[in-house]
Amino acid sequence: MITASNVSLRFGKKALFEDVNIKFTEGNCYGLIGANGAGKSTFLRILSGELETTTGTVIVTPGQRMSVLEQDHFKYDDQTVLDTVIMGNQRLYDIMQEKDALYAKPDFSDEDGIRASELEAEFADMNGWEAESDAASLLNGLGIEEDLHYAVMGTLNGNEKVKVLLARALFGNPDILLMDEPTNHLDLDAIAWLEEWLINFDNTVIVVSHDRYFLNKVCTYIADIDYGKIQLYAGNYDFWYESSQLMIRQMKEANRKKEEKIKELQEFIRRFSANASKSKQATSRKRALEKIELDDIRPSSRKYPYIDFRPERTIGNEVLMVEHLSKTVNGVKILDDLTFTLGHDDKIALVGGNEQAKTMLFKILMEEEEPDEGSFFKWGVTTSRAYFPKDYSGEFLNDLTIAEWLTQYSEIKDQTYVRGFLGRMLFAGDDGDKKVKVLSGGEKVRCMFSKMMISGANVLLFDEPTNHLDMESITALNNGMIKFPGVMIFSSRDHQIVQTTANRIMEILPDGKLIDKITTYDEYLESDIMARKRTIYTADIPEDDQM
């Protein structure tokens, strides 16, 4: 159990938290939510002991081990993958190191033997003999193949490092698990595995995430940070949202009734205060009026952008034809003989663990890359396209203001018209005069959405658009994608966006082949296609090992 008592954190005169009291108990998973800047990550740092509070205390049940998801992807570059995971339980790793050092001594003494015996007993109590197999199991579940288990961390790519650091946090059955955005950079299969692992985890979990589906799946409580306080709600994210909205409606209704009562009393006082026969009643009503206090309803500090993609022309029946499209990179074929056509009602989710293959397909369709010889694709004459690339950094390497940047993509150069699109993306007033090169990651993403909206395109292509976005912006994007009447091709790690938006699933397999099915994502995951894939992947495994 971990408890925060009267915790406050101030930076100068500004209070980020004020007298926070909250208890996190065993057997529960707590989703820590709040607007950008509310202090979610900061509060995790307070709980972990990394950051000292201005006032108050954080108390962890004595003897309990806390594990924190590391954010520094280069911290363990000199360690092997397996050692990095086992180091998640530092005491166990230290015992293993000390044991090895003792047994390697050429002059092994009686004292060394006694110490080794003590270490062996503690090692056994900590289930140390299963450490390597447990670490390997976590890595396999997250999609880190066995040939990487003994590789040096510095040789792994960014996504692989994220998975190893996550396995490190999960290793050794910690009593308290703190995770800041654990699903970032994970593919959907790895996220699904993590969801199941957390559902079956018996200890305390506190997690910050912008993935609504993930929070709904794993959380038993939601801790909402707003105005420097933390309010605890039983249930998952959807239950929190409905509960919080219900509370606001109830408070508004109560205030409406109070306002009606105030008007009634004020009218009576006005009519009869000068009438001697009614003066006592008027006085009593005046006293009653003075006692009525309207509840202080503070609107949430959350701000939702308004994302609305409106195509300027209706799309025809011929949208996109792709025939025998292949692409080889560094001698490896990542797209192999893809053939498909798009209809005018298609909203396609590209899924699969090969991020490079999905990004390459987007680049080819946007004519930024050339496919292999023999490939063919053709866009319909009625189509116009807007593209959100995974790497959009080049868009902002200039000295333009936000308004000037967006104006260059608008056929209508009127500043009022352009700033209207910026206002929808929460760039109001003077915000439009900020230089684009100093924008945060989330602000740059919202600029890219403004560019796509102002284009009036009837075909939208998104390559992982939710990176750097807060929950409010993700919700707004999700709503905008659902309402969009044109054609869409997108990749996303956000399960809820994929499930609620796509009516067709395309999965690029590890060998570059394509599975194409008209279905929702949840139906696809349950389909016999997935069962056949599992059969293919385990075909070379002996039957006894598949049981």
PDB file of C-alpha atoms in Angstrom, residues 135-362:
ATOM      1  CA  ALA A 135      12.575 -12.585 -17.624  1.00  0.00           C
ATOM      2  CA  ALA A 136      12.546 -14.451 -20.936  1.00  0.00           C
ATOM      3  CA  SER A 137       8.804 -15.077 -20.599  1.00  0.00           C
ATOM      4  CA  LEU A 138       8.131 -11.345 -20.156  1.00  0.00           C
ATOM      5  CA  LEU A 139      10.322 -10.481 -23.131  1.00  0.00           C
ATOM      6  CA  ASN A 140       8.632 -13.086 -25.332  1.00  0.00           C
ATOM      7  CA  GLY A 141       5.204 -11.823 -24.329  1.00  0.00           C
ATOM      8  CA  LEU A 142       6.137  -8.308 -25.380  1.00  0.00           C
ATOM      9  CA  GLY A 143       7.500  -9.482 -28.717  1.00  0.00           C
ATOM     10  CA  ILE A 144      11.268  -9.491 -28.038  1.00  0.00           C
ATOM     11  CA  GLU A 145      12.568 -12.552 -29.848  1.00  0.00           C
ATOM     12  CA  GLU A 146      14.948 -14.949 -28.075  1.00  0.00           C
ATOM     13  CA  ASP A 147      17.878 -14.092 -30.334  1.00  0.00           C
ATOM     14  CA  LEU A 148      17.860 -10.611 -28.751  1.00  0.00           C
ATOM     15  CA  HIS A 149      17.796 -11.758 -25.117  1.00  0.00           C
ATOM     16  CA  TYR A 150      21.590 -11.792 -24.853  1.00  0.00           C
ATOM     17  CA  ALA A 151      22.140  -8.773 -27.093  1.00  0.00           C
ATOM     18  CA  VAL A 152      23.514  -5.530 -25.654  1.00  0.00           C
ATOM     19  CA  MET A 153      20.806  -2.917 -25.092  1.00  0.00           C
ATOM     20  CA  GLY A 154      22.702  -0.325 -27.118  1.00  0.00           C
ATOM     21  CA  THR A 155      22.204  -2.414 -30.273  1.00  0.00           C
ATOM     22  CA  LEU A 156      18.380  -2.397 -30.001  1.00  0.00           C
ATOM     23  CA  ASN A 157      16.097   0.064 -31.739  1.00  0.00           C
ATOM     24  CA  GLY A 158      13.858   2.461 -29.821  1.00  0.00           C
ATOM     25  CA  ASN A 159      10.715   0.326 -29.829  1.00  0.00           C
ATOM     26  CA  GLU A 160      12.646  -2.741 -28.664  1.00  0.00           C
ATOM     27  CA  LYS A 161      14.212  -0.780 -25.804  1.00  0.00           C
ATOM     28  CA  VAL A 162      10.760   0.381 -24.685  1.00  0.00           C
ATOM     29  CA  LYS A 163       9.617  -3.230 -24.441  1.00  0.00           C
ATOM     30  CA  VAL A 164      12.710  -4.313 -22.512  1.00  0.00           C
ATOM     31  CA  LEU A 165      12.301  -1.472 -20.008  1.00  0.00           C
ATOM     32  CA  LEU A 166       8.658  -2.432 -19.584  1.00  0.00           C
ATOM     33  CA  ALA A 167       9.642  -6.058 -18.934  1.00  0.00           C
ATOM     34  CA  ARG A 168      12.159  -4.739 -16.392  1.00  0.00           C
ATOM     35  CA  ALA A 169       9.386  -2.888 -14.542  1.00  0.00           C
ATOM     36  CA  LEU A 170       7.149  -5.962 -14.477  1.00  0.00           C
ATOM     37  CA  PHE A 171       9.882  -8.388 -13.432  1.00  0.00           C
ATOM     38  CA  GLY A 172       9.887 -10.054 -10.033  1.00  0.00           C
ATOM     39  CA  ASN A 173       6.270  -9.433  -8.986  1.00  0.00           C
ATOM     40  CA  PRO A 174       6.733  -5.955  -7.447  1.00  0.00           C
ATOM     41  CA  ASP A 175       4.389  -4.922  -4.643  1.00  0.00           C
ATOM     42  CA  ILE A 176       3.837  -1.469  -6.161  1.00  0.00           C
ATOM     43  CA  LEU A 177       4.146  -0.769  -9.880  1.00  0.00           C
ATOM     44  CA  LEU A 178       4.350   2.818 -11.211  1.00  0.00           C
ATOM     45  CA  MET A 179       4.115   3.300 -14.986  1.00  0.00           C
ATOM     46  CA  ASP A 180       4.090   6.492 -17.027  1.00  0.00           C
ATOM     47  CA  GLU A 181       2.641   5.907 -20.517  1.00  0.00           C
ATOM     48  CA  PRO A 182       3.536   2.192 -20.744  1.00  0.00           C
ATOM     49  CA  THR A 183       1.733   1.737 -24.076  1.00  0.00           C
ATOM     50  CA  ASN A 184       3.733   4.408 -25.912  1.00  0.00           C
ATOM     51  CA  HIS A 185       5.579   2.871 -28.884  1.00  0.00           C
ATOM     52  CA  LEU A 186       4.030  -0.557 -28.254  1.00  0.00           C
ATOM     53  CA  ASP A 187       2.282  -2.348 -31.097  1.00  0.00           C
ATOM     54  CA  LEU A 188      -1.312  -3.462 -30.557  1.00  0.00           C
ATOM     55  CA  ASP A 189      -0.302  -7.080 -29.880  1.00  0.00           C
ATOM     56  CA  ALA A 190       2.102  -6.000 -27.123  1.00  0.00           C
ATOM     57  CA  ILE A 191      -0.547  -3.710 -25.627  1.00  0.00           C
ATOM     58  CA  ALA A 192      -3.043  -6.578 -25.567  1.00  0.00           C
ATOM     59  CA  TRP A 193      -0.463  -8.777 -23.807  1.00  0.00           C
ATOM     60  CA  LEU A 194       0.221  -6.039 -21.224  1.00  0.00           C
ATOM     61  CA  GLU A 195      -3.509  -5.609 -20.587  1.00  0.00           C
ATOM     62  CA  GLU A 196      -3.900  -9.289 -19.774  1.00  0.00           C
ATOM     63  CA  TRP A 197      -0.786  -9.268 -17.577  1.00  0.00           C
ATOM     64  CA  LEU A 198      -2.086  -6.333 -15.531  1.00  0.00           C
ATOM     65  CA  ILE A 199      -5.587  -7.812 -15.230  1.00  0.00           C
ATOM     66  CA  ASN A 200      -4.017 -10.873 -13.596  1.00  0.00           C
ATOM     67  CA  PHE A 201      -1.599  -8.862 -11.421  1.00  0.00           C
ATOM     68  CA  ASP A 202      -2.563  -8.992  -7.736  1.00  0.00           C
ATOM     69  CA  ASN A 203      -0.622  -6.027  -6.335  1.00  0.00           C
ATOM     70  CA  THR A 204      -0.871  -2.234  -6.621  1.00  0.00           C
ATOM     71  CA  VAL A 205      -0.600  -0.510 -10.014  1.00  0.00           C
ATOM     72  CA  ILE A 206      -0.637   3.248 -10.636  1.00  0.00           C
ATOM     73  CA  VAL A 207      -0.521   4.139 -14.318  1.00  0.00           C
ATOM     74  CA  VAL A 208      -0.608   7.271 -16.447  1.00  0.00           C
ATOM     75  CA  SER A 209      -1.935   6.644 -19.950  1.00  0.00           C
ATOM     76  CA  HIS A 210      -3.683   8.466 -22.782  1.00  0.00           C
ATOM     77  CA  ASP A 211      -5.054   5.174 -24.108  1.00  0.00           C
ATOM     78  CA  ARG A 212      -8.742   5.106 -23.147  1.00  0.00           C
ATOM     79  CA  TYR A 213      -9.260   1.483 -24.155  1.00  0.00           C
ATOM     80  CA  PHE A 214      -6.264   0.453 -22.063  1.00  0.00           C
ATOM     81  CA  LEU A 215      -7.566   2.345 -19.010  1.00  0.00           C
ATOM     82  CA  ASN A 216     -11.006   0.810 -19.453  1.00  0.00           C
ATOM     83  CA  LYS A 217      -9.523  -2.664 -19.666  1.00  0.00           C
ATOM     84  CA  VAL A 218      -7.158  -2.614 -16.672  1.00  0.00           C
ATOM     85  CA  CYS A 219      -8.285   0.043 -14.175  1.00  0.00           C
ATOM     86  CA  THR A 220     -10.403  -0.532 -11.075  1.00  0.00           C
ATOM     87  CA  TYR A 221     -10.112   3.125  -9.994  1.00  0.00           C
ATOM     88  CA  ILE A 222      -9.547   6.456 -11.724  1.00  0.00           C
ATOM     89  CA  ALA A 223      -7.618   9.209  -9.908  1.00  0.00           C
ATOM     90  CA  ASP A 224      -8.497  12.517 -11.567  1.00  0.00           C
ATOM     91  CA  ILE A 225      -6.090  15.457 -11.135  1.00  0.00           C
ATOM     92  CA  ASP A 226      -7.744  18.862 -11.521  1.00  0.00           C
ATOM     93  CA  TYR A 227      -7.123  22.218  -9.841  1.00  0.00           C
ATOM     94  CA  GLY A 228      -4.333  20.793  -7.690  1.00  0.00           C
ATOM     95  CA  LYS A 229      -6.550  18.118  -6.122  1.00  0.00           C
ATOM     96  CA  ILE A 230      -6.979  14.407  -6.805  1.00  0.00           C
ATOM     97  CA  GLN A 231     -10.476  12.938  -6.783  1.00  0.00           C
ATOM     98  CA  LEU A 232     -10.816   9.146  -6.670  1.00  0.00           C
ATOM     99  CA  TYR A 233     -13.560   7.355  -8.630  1.00  0.00           C
ATOM    100  CA  ALA A 234     -14.332   3.636  -8.482  1.00  0.00           C
ATOM    101  CA  GLY A 235     -14.434   1.980 -11.906  1.00  0.00           C
ATOM    102  CA  ASN A 236     -12.662   2.417 -15.218  1.00  0.00           C
ATOM    103  CA  TYR A 237     -12.223   5.454 -17.489  1.00  0.00           C
ATOM    104  CA  ASP A 238     -15.685   5.334 -19.078  1.00  0.00           C
ATOM    105  CA  PHE A 239     -17.282   5.053 -15.648  1.00  0.00           C
ATOM    106  CA  TRP A 240     -15.255   8.062 -14.456  1.00  0.00           C
ATOM    107  CA  TYR A 241     -16.332  10.107 -17.469  1.00  0.00           C
ATOM    108  CA  GLU A 242     -20.015   9.302 -17.020  1.00  0.00           C
ATOM    109  CA  SER A 243     -19.800   9.806 -13.236  1.00  0.00           C
ATOM    110  CA  SER A 244     -18.049  13.167 -13.524  1.00  0.00           C
ATOM    111  CA  GLN A 245     -20.496  14.394 -16.147  1.00  0.00           C
ATOM    112  CA  LEU A 246     -23.428  13.223 -13.995  1.00  0.00           C
ATOM    113  CA  MET A 247     -22.052  15.075 -10.966  1.00  0.00           C
ATOM    114  CA  ILE A 248     -21.755  18.284 -12.969  1.00  0.00           C
ATOM    115  CA  ARG A 249     -25.318  17.902 -14.310  1.00  0.00           C
ATOM    116  CA  GLN A 250     -26.645  17.275 -10.804  1.00  0.00           C
ATOM    117  CA  MET A 251     -24.825  20.308  -9.429  1.00  0.00           C
ATOM    118  CA  LYS A 252     -26.139  22.465 -12.258  1.00  0.00           C
ATOM    119  CA  GLU A 253     -29.682  21.204 -11.666  1.00  0.00           C
ATOM    120  CA  ALA A 254     -29.377  21.898  -7.928  1.00  0.00           C
ATOM    121  CA  ASN A 255     -28.117  25.406  -8.679  1.00  0.00           C
ATOM    122  CA  ARG A 256     -30.957  25.991 -11.134  1.00  0.00           C
ATOM    123  CA  LYS A 257     -33.492  25.152  -8.448  1.00  0.00           C
ATOM    124  CA  LYS A 258     -31.699  27.424  -5.981  1.00  0.00           C
ATOM    125  CA  GLU A 259     -31.676  30.247  -8.517  1.00  0.00           C
ATOM    126  CA  GLU A 260     -35.440  29.806  -9.012  1.00  0.00           C
ATOM    127  CA  LYS A 261     -35.947  29.922  -5.242  1.00  0.00           C
ATOM    128  CA  ILE A 262     -33.812  33.074  -5.006  1.00  0.00           C
ATOM    129  CA  LYS A 263     -35.869  34.788  -7.710  1.00  0.00           C
ATOM    130  CA  GLU A 264     -39.085  33.765  -5.948  1.00  0.00           C
ATOM    131  CA  LEU A 265     -37.871  35.172  -2.619  1.00  0.00           C
ATOM    132  CA  GLN A 266     -36.536  38.331  -4.237  1.00  0.00           C
ATOM    133  CA  GLU A 267     -39.878  38.924  -5.955  1.00  0.00           C
ATOM    134  CA  PHE A 268     -41.780  38.431  -2.683  1.00  0.00           C
ATOM    135  CA  ILE A 269     -39.472  40.834  -0.848  1.00  0.00           C
ATOM    136  CA  ARG A 270     -39.824  43.419  -3.614  1.00  0.00           C
ATOM    137  CA  ARG A 271     -43.640  43.219  -3.579  1.00  0.00           C
ATOM    138  CA  PHE A 272     -44.305  43.131   0.155  1.00  0.00           C
ATOM    139  CA  SER A 273     -41.394  44.722   2.017  1.00  0.00           C
ATOM    140  CA  ALA A 274     -43.308  48.047   2.155  1.00  0.00           C
ATOM    141  CA  ASN A 275     -46.584  46.363   3.173  1.00  0.00           C
ATOM    142  CA  ALA A 276     -46.983  46.408   6.966  1.00  0.00           C
ATOM    143  CA  SER A 277     -49.181  43.313   7.035  1.00  0.00           C
ATOM    144  CA  LYS A 278     -46.566  41.306   5.113  1.00  0.00           C
ATOM    145  CA  SER A 279     -43.416  42.774   6.645  1.00  0.00           C
ATOM    146  CA  LYS A 280     -42.715  39.795   8.924  1.00  0.00           C
ATOM    147  CA  GLN A 281     -42.970  37.366   6.018  1.00  0.00           C
ATOM    148  CA  ALA A 282     -40.754  39.567   3.863  1.00  0.00           C
ATOM    149  CA  THR A 283     -38.139  39.727   6.598  1.00  0.00           C
ATOM    150  CA  SER A 284     -38.171  35.942   7.061  1.00  0.00           C
ATOM    151  CA  ARG A 285     -37.785  35.449   3.311  1.00  0.00           C
ATOM    152  CA  LYS A 286     -34.914  37.912   3.249  1.00  0.00           C
ATOM    153  CA  ARG A 287     -33.169  35.831   5.916  1.00  0.00           C
ATOM    154  CA  ALA A 288     -33.849  32.657   3.914  1.00  0.00           C
ATOM    155  CA  LEU A 289     -32.416  34.357   0.836  1.00  0.00           C
ATOM    156  CA  GLU A 290     -29.216  35.202   2.671  1.00  0.00           C
ATOM    157  CA  LYS A 291     -28.713  31.539   3.613  1.00  0.00           C
ATOM    158  CA  ILE A 292     -28.916  30.203   0.042  1.00  0.00           C
ATOM    159  CA  GLU A 293     -25.458  29.577  -1.445  1.00  0.00           C
ATOM    160  CA  LEU A 294     -24.913  28.418  -4.994  1.00  0.00           C
ATOM    161  CA  ASP A 295     -22.471  25.547  -5.297  1.00  0.00           C
ATOM    162  CA  ASP A 296     -19.163  26.564  -6.804  1.00  0.00           C
ATOM    163  CA  ILE A 297     -19.145  24.592 -10.041  1.00  0.00           C
ATOM    164  CA  ARG A 298     -15.695  24.899 -11.498  1.00  0.00           C
ATOM    165  CA  PRO A 299     -15.551  23.798 -15.104  1.00  0.00           C
ATOM    166  CA  SER A 300     -12.840  21.234 -15.755  1.00  0.00           C
ATOM    167  CA  SER A 301      -9.477  22.651 -16.723  1.00  0.00           C
ATOM    168  CA  ARG A 302      -9.523  20.255 -19.675  1.00  0.00           C
ATOM    169  CA  LYS A 303      -9.788  21.809 -23.129  1.00  0.00           C
ATOM    170  CA  TYR A 304     -11.001  19.874 -26.154  1.00  0.00           C
ATOM    171  CA  PRO A 305      -9.968  20.922 -29.670  1.00  0.00           C
ATOM    172  CA  TYR A 306     -12.624  20.780 -32.368  1.00  0.00           C
ATOM    173  CA  ILE A 307     -11.482  18.466 -35.152  1.00  0.00           C
ATOM    174  CA  ASP A 308     -13.746  18.410 -38.187  1.00  0.00           C
ATOM    175  CA  PHE A 309     -12.456  17.142 -41.549  1.00  0.00           C
ATOM    176  CA  ARG A 310     -14.820  18.402 -44.277  1.00  0.00           C
ATOM    177  CA  PRO A 311     -14.077  17.335 -47.866  1.00  0.00           C
ATOM    178  CA  GLU A 312     -14.631  20.031 -50.503  1.00  0.00           C
ATOM    179  CA  ARG A 313     -15.840  17.555 -53.150  1.00  0.00           C
ATOM    180  CA  THR A 314     -17.571  14.196 -53.069  1.00  0.00           C
ATOM    181  CA  ILE A 315     -15.351  11.261 -53.901  1.00  0.00           C
ATOM    182  CA  GLY A 316     -16.154   9.035 -56.873  1.00  0.00           C
ATOM    183  CA  ASN A 317     -16.325   5.273 -57.055  1.00  0.00           C
ATOM    184  CA  GLU A 318     -12.701   4.919 -58.204  1.00  0.00           C
ATOM    185  CA  VAL A 319     -10.505   5.734 -55.237  1.00  0.00           C
ATOM    186  CA  LEU A 320      -7.284   3.695 -55.314  1.00  0.00           C
ATOM    187  CA  MET A 321      -6.054   0.657 -57.210  1.00  0.00           C
ATOM    188  CA  VAL A 322      -2.919  -1.161 -56.045  1.00  0.00           C
ATOM    189  CA  GLU A 323      -1.452  -4.110 -57.960  1.00  0.00           C
ATOM    190  CA  HIS A 324       1.538  -6.279 -57.051  1.00  0.00           C
ATOM    191  CA  LEU A 325       3.103  -3.565 -54.908  1.00  0.00           C
ATOM    192  CA  SER A 326       6.401  -4.611 -53.337  1.00  0.00           C
ATOM    193  CA  LYS A 327       9.225  -2.813 -51.573  1.00  0.00           C
ATOM    194  CA  THR A 328      12.654  -4.057 -50.545  1.00  0.00           C
ATOM    195  CA  VAL A 329      14.746  -2.170 -47.994  1.00  0.00           C
ATOM    196  CA  ASN A 330      18.374  -3.162 -47.318  1.00  0.00           C
ATOM    197  CA  GLY A 331      17.817  -6.503 -48.989  1.00  0.00           C
ATOM    198  CA  VAL A 332      14.670  -7.324 -46.980  1.00  0.00           C
ATOM    199  CA  LYS A 333      11.257  -7.352 -48.664  1.00  0.00           C
ATOM    200  CA  ILE A 334       8.966  -5.523 -46.227  1.00  0.00           C
ATOM    201  CA  LEU A 335       6.011  -5.256 -48.672  1.00  0.00           C
ATOM    202  CA  ASP A 336       5.408  -8.317 -50.796  1.00  0.00           C
ATOM    203  CA  ASP A 337       2.989  -8.325 -53.741  1.00  0.00           C
ATOM    204  CA  LEU A 338       0.210  -6.194 -52.195  1.00  0.00           C
ATOM    205  CA  THR A 339      -2.925  -6.008 -54.348  1.00  0.00           C
ATOM    206  CA  PHE A 340      -6.129  -4.245 -53.276  1.00  0.00           C
ATOM    207  CA  THR A 341      -8.641  -1.570 -54.254  1.00  0.00           C
ATOM    208  CA  LEU A 342     -10.303   1.083 -52.095  1.00  0.00           C
ATOM    209  CA  GLY A 343     -14.022   1.831 -52.198  1.00  0.00           C
ATOM    210  CA  HIS A 344     -15.592   5.227 -51.526  1.00  0.00           C
ATOM    211  CA  ASP A 345     -16.822   4.141 -48.065  1.00  0.00           C
ATOM    212  CA  ASP A 346     -13.621   2.508 -46.821  1.00  0.00           C
ATOM    213  CA  LYS A 347     -11.959   3.451 -43.568  1.00  0.00           C
ATOM    214  CA  ILE A 348      -8.946   1.159 -43.389  1.00  0.00           C
ATOM    215  CA  ALA A 349      -6.799   0.470 -40.341  1.00  0.00           C
ATOM    216  CA  LEU A 350      -3.289  -0.763 -41.102  1.00  0.00           C
ATOM    217  CA  VAL A 351      -2.227  -3.088 -38.305  1.00  0.00           C
ATOM    218  CA  GLY A 352       0.671  -5.423 -37.601  1.00  0.00           C
ATOM    219  CA  GLY A 353       3.951  -5.194 -35.736  1.00  0.00           C
ATOM    220  CA  ASN A 354       6.096  -4.060 -38.683  1.00  0.00           C
ATOM    221  CA  GLU A 355       6.073  -0.280 -38.242  1.00  0.00           C
ATOM    222  CA  GLN A 356       8.571   0.224 -41.059  1.00  0.00           C
ATOM    223  CA  ALA A 357       6.337  -1.590 -43.545  1.00  0.00           C
ATOM    224  CA  LYS A 358       3.267   0.493 -42.666  1.00  0.00           C
ATOM    225  CA  THR A 359       5.169   3.766 -42.869  1.00  0.00           C
ATOM    226  CA  MET A 360       6.719   2.726 -46.181  1.00  0.00           C
ATOM    227  CA  LEU A 361       3.290   1.985 -47.651  1.00  0.00           C
ATOM    228  CA  PHE A 362       2.096   5.466 -46.666  1.00  0.00           C
TER     229      PHE A 362
END
